[in-house]
Amino acid sequence: VLLVQSGPEVRRPGASVKVSCKASGYTFSNYGFDWVRQAPGQGFEWMGWITAHNGKSDSSQRFQDRITLTVDKSTETVFMELKRLTSDDTAIYYCARVGGVAVAGSQFWGQGTQVTVSS
Amino acid sequence: EIVLTQSPATLSLSPGQRVTLSCRASQSVSYYLAWYQLKPGRVPRLLIYDASNRATGIPARFSGSGSGTDFTLTITSLEPEDFAIYYCQQRSAWPVTFGQGTRLE
């Protein structure tokens, strides 16, 4: 199982960013994905979840009007787009596979994508 | 939102010692709680899923217990590579939440 995320991004305040997470090594549609971020010196913050089966998603109220989660089954890739960025969105963004045997606990994570928001 | 409170914030120990980390939930999460280890520059490593199940490849010195609101992660004999930050995570209710972490130094 491998989750490979897109590379680091630098954005101006007010811009958008779209991070990808390409999965391989298992049956893609059988699992979902969490998106989680970690700001510098901070803990983890859950942003949302999407199922690879049909693209159903849900997100934290904190991001609900700014985040879009999508899936492309043809390339076995999930995407997280965050709009109207501020400096507070500077963080490492992770995708993590969920489902299977565990309800709580993600064995497989992407390598993380550094997003820097700076003027 | 379910708040997870980890204690203590920091623990100073030596290799060979036994350690118990605590994670308390503001309301019941049944057994839908996981423990992760985080080291600088590394991806989170799943240690325990669903409260008490060791993840693949995790040494037997790591164990998890608890249900409802009170959970513990025990490391029976600390190895040098165990000094890291430990986080708990609940997936009982959305939003998924994490504890603030316990640093083992």
Short mmCIF file of C-alpha atoms in Angstrom, two decimals:
data_model
loop_
_atom_site.label_atom_id
_atom_site.label_comp_id
_atom_site.label_asym_id
_atom_site.label_seq_id
_atom_site.Cartn_x
_atom_site.Cartn_y
_atom_site.Cartn_z
CA VAL A 1 0.00 0.00 0.00
CA LEU A 2 1.35 3.37 -0.98
CA LEU A 3 -0.14 6.85 -0.75
CA VAL A 4 1.85 9.45 -2.66
CA GLN A 5 0.95 13.10 -2.24
CA SER A 6 1.72 16.05 -4.47
CA GLY A 7 4.65 18.32 -3.78
CA PRO A 8 5.04 21.42 -1.62
CA GLU A 9 3.00 24.49 -2.44
CA VAL A 10 3.40 28.20 -1.74
CA ARG A 11 0.36 30.44 -2.02
CA ARG A 12 -0.57 34.05 -1.37
CA PRO A 13 -3.30 34.83 1.16
CA GLY A 14 -6.70 34.55 -0.48
CA ALA A 15 -5.58 31.95 -3.01
CA SER A 16 -6.55 28.27 -3.22
CA VAL A 17 -4.51 25.08 -3.11
CA LYS A 18 -5.30 21.58 -4.33
CA VAL A 19 -3.40 18.64 -2.89
CA SER A 20 -3.54 15.19 -4.43
CA CYS A 21 -3.07 11.76 -2.89
CA LYS A 22 -2.52 8.85 -5.28
CA ALA A 23 -3.16 5.39 -3.92
CA SER A 24 -1.74 2.08 -5.09
CA GLY A 25 -1.26 -1.47 -3.93
CA TYR A 26 -4.82 -2.29 -2.87
CA THR A 27 -8.44 -2.20 -4.06
CA PHE A 28 -9.02 1.53 -4.13
CA SER A 29 -12.80 1.53 -3.83
CA ASN A 30 -12.83 -0.51 -0.64
CA TYR A 31 -11.54 2.30 1.56
CA GLY A 32 -11.96 5.94 2.41
CA PHE A 33 -9.54 8.75 3.21
CA ASP A 34 -9.17 11.24 5.98
CA TRP A 35 -7.47 14.56 5.40
CA VAL A 36 -5.52 15.77 8.42
CA ARG A 37 -3.20 18.69 8.89
CA GLN A 38 -0.52 19.71 11.34
CA ALA A 39 0.44 23.35 11.68
CA PRO A 40 3.94 24.25 12.92
CA GLY A 41 4.31 23.36 16.58
CA GLN A 42 0.69 22.23 16.78
CA GLY A 43 -1.17 18.97 17.05
CA PHE A 44 -3.26 17.25 14.43
CA GLU A 45 -6.47 18.67 13.01
CA TRP A 46 -8.97 16.57 11.08
CA MET A 47 -10.32 18.32 8.02
CA GLY A 48 -12.63 15.82 6.37
CA TRP A 49 -13.26 12.39 4.96
CA ILE A 50 -14.15 10.97 1.56
CA THR A 51 -15.04 7.48 0.44
CA ALA A 52 -13.35 6.21 -2.70
CA HIS A 53 -16.38 4.07 -3.55
CA ASN A 54 -18.76 6.88 -4.49
CA GLY A 55 -17.13 10.15 -3.49
CA LYS A 56 -19.38 10.74 -0.52
CA SER A 57 -17.63 13.17 1.79
CA ASP A 58 -17.97 15.11 4.97
CA SER A 59 -15.84 17.79 6.50
CA SER A 60 -15.24 19.60 9.71
CA GLN A 61 -17.52 22.57 10.30
CA ARG A 62 -14.36 24.60 10.70
CA PHE A 63 -13.59 24.19 6.98
CA GLN A 64 -16.98 23.41 5.50
CA ASP A 65 -17.29 26.51 3.33
CA ARG A 66 -13.67 26.41 2.14
CA ILE A 67 -12.86 22.74 1.53
CA THR A 68 -13.70 20.47 -1.39
CA LEU A 69 -12.87 16.76 -1.33
CA THR A 70 -13.02 14.80 -4.57
CA VAL A 71 -12.03 11.42 -5.94
CA ASP A 72 -10.92 10.26 -9.38
CA LYS A 73 -11.43 6.51 -9.52
CA SER A 74 -9.77 6.25 -12.93
CA THR A 75 -6.44 7.37 -11.48
CA GLU A 76 -7.11 6.16 -7.92
CA THR A 77 -6.44 9.62 -6.60
CA VAL A 78 -8.19 11.77 -4.03
CA PHE A 79 -7.95 15.53 -3.88
CA MET A 80 -8.32 18.16 -1.20
CA GLU A 81 -8.87 21.76 -2.27
CA LEU A 82 -8.78 24.56 0.29
CA LYS A 83 -9.89 28.04 -0.71
CA ARG A 84 -9.40 31.54 0.69
CA LEU A 85 -6.12 30.65 2.33
CA THR A 86 -4.69 32.60 5.26
CA SER A 87 -1.39 32.33 7.06
CA ASP A 88 -3.14 30.07 9.59
CA ASP A 89 -3.44 27.46 6.84
CA THR A 90 0.33 27.02 6.71
CA ALA A 91 0.72 23.37 7.65
CA ILE A 92 1.64 19.90 6.51
CA TYR A 93 -1.39 18.25 4.94
CA TYR A 94 -1.79 14.47 5.06
CA CYS A 95 -4.12 11.96 3.52
CA ALA A 96 -4.66 8.77 5.50
CA ARG A 97 -6.49 5.64 4.45
CA VAL A 98 -9.41 4.62 6.64
CA GLY A 99 -11.63 1.59 6.75
CA GLY A 100 -11.07 -2.14 6.66
CA VAL A 101 -10.56 -3.88 9.97
CA ALA A 102 -10.07 -0.69 11.99
CA VAL A 103 -12.73 1.89 12.70
CA ALA A 104 -10.26 4.12 14.56
CA GLY A 105 -6.71 4.07 13.27
CA SER A 106 -5.01 4.65 9.93
CA GLN A 107 -2.10 2.38 9.13
CA PHE A 108 -1.26 4.12 5.86
CA TRP A 109 -0.52 7.80 5.42
CA GLY A 110 0.74 9.90 2.59
CA GLN A 111 4.14 11.48 3.03
CA GLY A 112 2.59 14.88 3.71
CA THR A 113 2.40 18.04 1.61
CA GLN A 114 3.81 21.29 2.97
CA VAL A 115 1.54 24.22 2.17
CA THR A 116 2.94 27.64 2.95
CA VAL A 117 0.73 30.72 2.82
CA SER A 118 2.72 33.91 2.73
CA SER A 119 2.51 37.31 1.16
CA GLU B 1 -17.06 17.97 19.40
CA ILE B 2 -15.41 15.29 21.51
CA VAL B 3 -12.38 16.64 23.34
CA LEU B 4 -9.53 14.25 24.06
CA THR B 5 -7.30 15.19 26.97
CA GLN B 6 -3.93 13.49 27.22
CA SER B 7 -1.87 13.38 30.36
CA PRO B 8 0.75 14.11 31.26
CA ALA B 9 1.91 16.63 28.66
CA THR B 10 5.52 15.57 29.08
CA LEU B 11 7.19 12.59 30.70
CA SER B 12 10.89 12.32 31.41
CA LEU B 13 11.96 8.70 31.65
CA SER B 14 14.85 6.36 30.94
CA PRO B 15 15.19 3.32 28.69
CA GLY B 16 13.93 0.18 30.38
CA GLN B 17 11.24 1.94 32.37
CA ARG B 18 7.54 1.17 32.09
CA VAL B 19 5.23 4.02 31.07
CA THR B 20 1.47 4.50 30.96
CA LEU B 21 -0.03 7.34 28.93
CA SER B 22 -3.59 8.49 29.47
CA CYS B 23 -6.24 9.75 27.07
CA ARG B 24 -9.61 10.85 28.43
CA ALA B 25 -12.60 11.67 26.22
CA SER B 26 -15.21 14.30 27.07
CA GLN B 27 -17.90 11.77 26.18
CA SER B 28 -17.95 8.10 25.36
CA VAL B 29 -16.15 7.02 22.19
CA SER B 30 -16.91 3.32 22.81
CA TYR B 31 -13.64 1.67 21.76
CA TYR B 32 -13.09 3.78 18.66
CA LEU B 33 -9.77 5.18 19.76
CA ALA B 34 -6.33 4.93 18.20
CA TRP B 35 -2.80 5.74 19.34
CA TYR B 36 -0.06 7.14 17.13
CA GLN B 37 3.62 7.79 17.56
CA LEU B 38 5.14 10.85 15.92
CA LYS B 39 8.80 11.61 15.42
CA PRO B 40 10.23 14.78 13.84
CA GLY B 41 10.03 14.74 10.06
CA ARG B 42 8.18 11.43 10.02
CA VAL B 43 4.67 10.36 9.15
CA PRO B 44 2.44 9.34 12.08
CA ARG B 45 2.88 5.68 12.95
CA LEU B 46 -0.21 3.77 14.01
CA LEU B 47 0.44 1.83 17.19
CA ILE B 48 -3.01 0.77 18.42
CA TYR B 49 -6.37 0.73 16.66
CA ASP B 50 -9.82 0.38 18.19
CA ALA B 51 -8.45 0.83 21.71
CA SER B 52 -6.56 -2.41 22.18
CA ASN B 53 -5.43 -3.88 18.87
CA ARG B 54 -1.76 -3.64 17.95
CA ALA B 55 -1.18 -2.50 14.41
CA THR B 56 0.87 -4.59 12.02
CA GLY B 57 4.53 -4.65 12.90
CA ILE B 58 4.18 -2.94 16.28
CA PRO B 59 6.28 -4.55 19.02
CA ALA B 60 4.54 -6.39 21.83
CA ARG B 61 5.85 -3.90 24.41
CA PHE B 62 3.09 -1.52 23.22
CA SER B 63 -0.42 -2.22 24.46
CA GLY B 64 -3.66 -0.28 24.64
CA SER B 65 -6.66 -0.61 26.90
CA GLY B 66 -9.85 1.14 27.86
CA SER B 67 -13.30 1.90 26.54
CA GLY B 68 -15.86 4.65 26.91
CA THR B 69 -13.99 7.70 28.14
CA ASP B 70 -10.74 6.42 29.65
CA PHE B 71 -7.90 4.90 27.67
CA THR B 72 -4.28 4.04 28.29
CA LEU B 73 -1.26 3.25 26.19
CA THR B 74 1.37 1.22 28.01
CA ILE B 75 4.96 0.65 26.96
CA THR B 76 6.35 -2.08 29.17
CA SER B 77 10.06 -1.40 28.73
CA LEU B 78 11.14 1.74 26.93
CA GLU B 79 13.58 1.41 24.07
CA PRO B 80 15.66 4.41 22.91
CA GLU B 81 13.57 4.66 19.73
CA ASP B 82 10.35 5.07 21.76
CA PHE B 83 11.15 8.64 22.78
CA ALA B 84 8.67 10.60 20.69
CA ILE B 85 5.27 12.30 20.90
CA TYR B 86 2.18 10.12 21.32
CA TYR B 87 -1.29 11.13 20.18
CA CYS B 88 -4.68 9.58 20.68
CA GLN B 89 -7.46 9.96 18.09
CA GLN B 90 -11.15 9.18 18.27
CA ARG B 91 -13.29 8.19 15.32
CA SER B 92 -16.51 7.54 17.20
CA ALA B 93 -18.12 10.79 16.15
CA TRP B 94 -17.42 13.57 13.70
CA PRO B 95 -15.47 15.68 13.75
CA VAL B 96 -12.66 13.22 14.30
CA THR B 97 -10.48 14.67 17.02
CA PHE B 98 -6.98 14.19 18.38
CA GLY B 99 -5.50 14.68 21.80
CA GLN B 100 -2.88 17.36 22.23
CA GLY B 101 -0.12 14.79 22.63
CA THR B 102 2.23 13.48 25.31
CA ARG B 103 5.93 14.03 24.77
CA LEU B 104 8.14 11.22 26.01
CA GLU B 105 11.64 12.46 26.64
#
